[in-house]
Amino acid sequence: MRGPRIAVVGWGSLIWDPRGLPLSSPWRPDGPALPVEFTRVADNGRLTLGLREGVADVQTLWALMSDRALEMTRSQLAQRERTVPDRIGCLDRHSGGCSRDDPSVGDHDLAGPLASWLAERELDAVIWTALPSNFEERTGRALSLDAAVGYLERLSREARRRAEQYVRRAPAQVRTDIRQGLEHVLGWTPTT
């Protein structure tokens, strides 16, 4: 008997740099539409993608995990993301839950859209990175295109190079409002 088929959803560096995350399929472009935006400031200065309540949904990507135990896959993704399993979202289609609170981003309920997406693909569970937004905390400004551009323009040359590389390498289908603005203002078009 086969175990459950568990998908991992991604939208940023996980796609081009899985760092040993045990996947059993290539990344597929028809992931669930989720509220993703450039809303996190990484320790190295990059502006990175994350879930954020109140932003437009974008098309994500997904792949199958090799392991078929939900808690194991959460631990594997947490290790890759350098966080704890509690920062890894999950939804089990059959039980409707997981070992954490209901999947949501603030008031944006992800359970309905993710359950429908799982059923359409005949998958059993899904995991994703659920790190909180930290843009305001790290920059002192409300998230906006102007604030993002201002932040990026103040970075050192090396940090700005890393930030540009991240933005350009993010999958082209992840068409966030800030990304489109960065393409227009800074010329940071996708390389993928």
Coordinates of N, CA, C and O in Angstrom, one line a residue, residues 1 8 14 28 34 41-42 66 70 84 87 92 96 104 111 116 133 146 149 154 156 160-161 171-172 180 188:
M1 N 0.8 -1.2 0.0 CA 0.0 0.0 0.0 C 0.9 1.2 0.0 O 1.8 1.4 0.8
V8 N 4.6 19.9 -2.0 CA 5.1 21.1 -1.4 C 4.9 22.2 -2.4 O 5.1 22.1 -3.6
L14 N 13.0 28.3 -3.1 CA 12.8 26.9 -3.0 C 12.8 26.2 -4.4 O 13.2 25.1 -4.6
R28 N 6.0 21.9 -10.8 CA 4.9 22.0 -11.8 C 4.3 23.4 -11.6 O 4.2 23.9 -10.5
L34 N -2.2 31.8 -4.3 CA -2.0 32.2 -2.9 C -1.6 33.7 -2.8 O -1.0 34.2 -3.7
V41 N 12.3 40.6 4.6 CA 13.7 41.0 4.5 C 14.5 40.0 5.1 O 14.4 39.7 6.3
A42 N 15.3 39.3 4.3 CA 16.2 38.2 4.8 C 17.4 38.8 5.5 O 17.7 40.0 5.4
S66 N 9.3 13.2 -1.7 CA 9.6 11.8 -1.8 C 9.1 11.1 -0.6 O 8.6 10.0 -0.7
L70 N 3.6 13.0 6.7 CA 3.4 14.4 6.8 C 4.4 15.1 7.8 O 5.0 16.2 7.4
V84 N 11.6 26.3 12.2 CA 11.0 25.2 12.9 C 9.8 24.7 12.2 O 9.1 25.4 11.5
R87 N 6.6 26.7 11.7 CA 6.6 27.7 10.6 C 6.3 27.1 9.2 O 6.5 27.7 8.2
D92 N -4.0 18.5 5.5 CA -4.3 17.1 5.2 C -5.7 17.1 4.6 O -6.7 17.5 5.3
G96 N -8.7 17.3 7.1 CA -9.1 18.7 7.1 C -8.1 19.5 8.1 O -8.3 20.7 8.2
S104 N -4.0 29.6 7.6 CA -4.4 30.9 7.3 C -3.3 31.9 7.3 O -2.2 31.6 7.8
A111 N -7.5 27.3 3.8 CA -8.0 25.9 3.9 C -8.9 25.6 2.7 O -8.7 24.6 2.0
S116 N -9.6 22.4 -2.2 CA -10.1 22.3 -3.5 C -8.9 21.9 -4.5 O -9.0 21.0 -5.3
S133 N 5.5 37.9 7.6 CA 6.0 39.1 6.9 C 6.8 39.9 8.0 O 6.5 39.9 9.2
D146 N 7.0 51.9 -3.4 CA 7.9 53.0 -3.0 C 8.8 52.6 -1.9 O 10.0 52.9 -1.9
V149 N 11.3 49.9 -3.1 CA 12.4 50.5 -3.9 C 13.3 51.3 -3.0 O 14.6 51.2 -3.2
R154 N 18.9 51.6 -0.8 CA 19.8 51.9 0.3 C 20.8 50.8 0.7 O 21.7 50.9 1.5
S156 N 23.8 48.0 0.4 CA 25.2 48.1 -0.1 C 25.2 47.4 -1.5 O 24.2 46.7 -1.9
R160 N 22.6 44.6 -2.6 CA 21.7 44.9 -3.7 C 21.8 43.9 -4.8 O 20.8 43.5 -5.5
R161 N 23.0 43.4 -5.1 CA 23.2 42.4 -6.1 C 22.5 41.1 -5.7 O 21.8 40.5 -6.6
P171 N 10.3 32.6 -9.9 CA 9.6 32.2 -11.1 C 8.8 33.3 -11.8 O 8.1 34.1 -11.1
A172 N 8.9 33.4 -13.1 CA 8.2 34.5 -13.9 C 6.7 34.5 -13.6 O 6.1 35.6 -13.7
Q180 N 6.1 43.5 -10.4 CA 5.8 44.3 -11.6 C 6.4 45.7 -11.5 O 6.9 46.3 -12.4
W188 N 14.3 45.1 -13.2 CA 14.7 43.7 -12.7 C 13.7 42.7 -13.3 O 12.8 42.3 -12.6

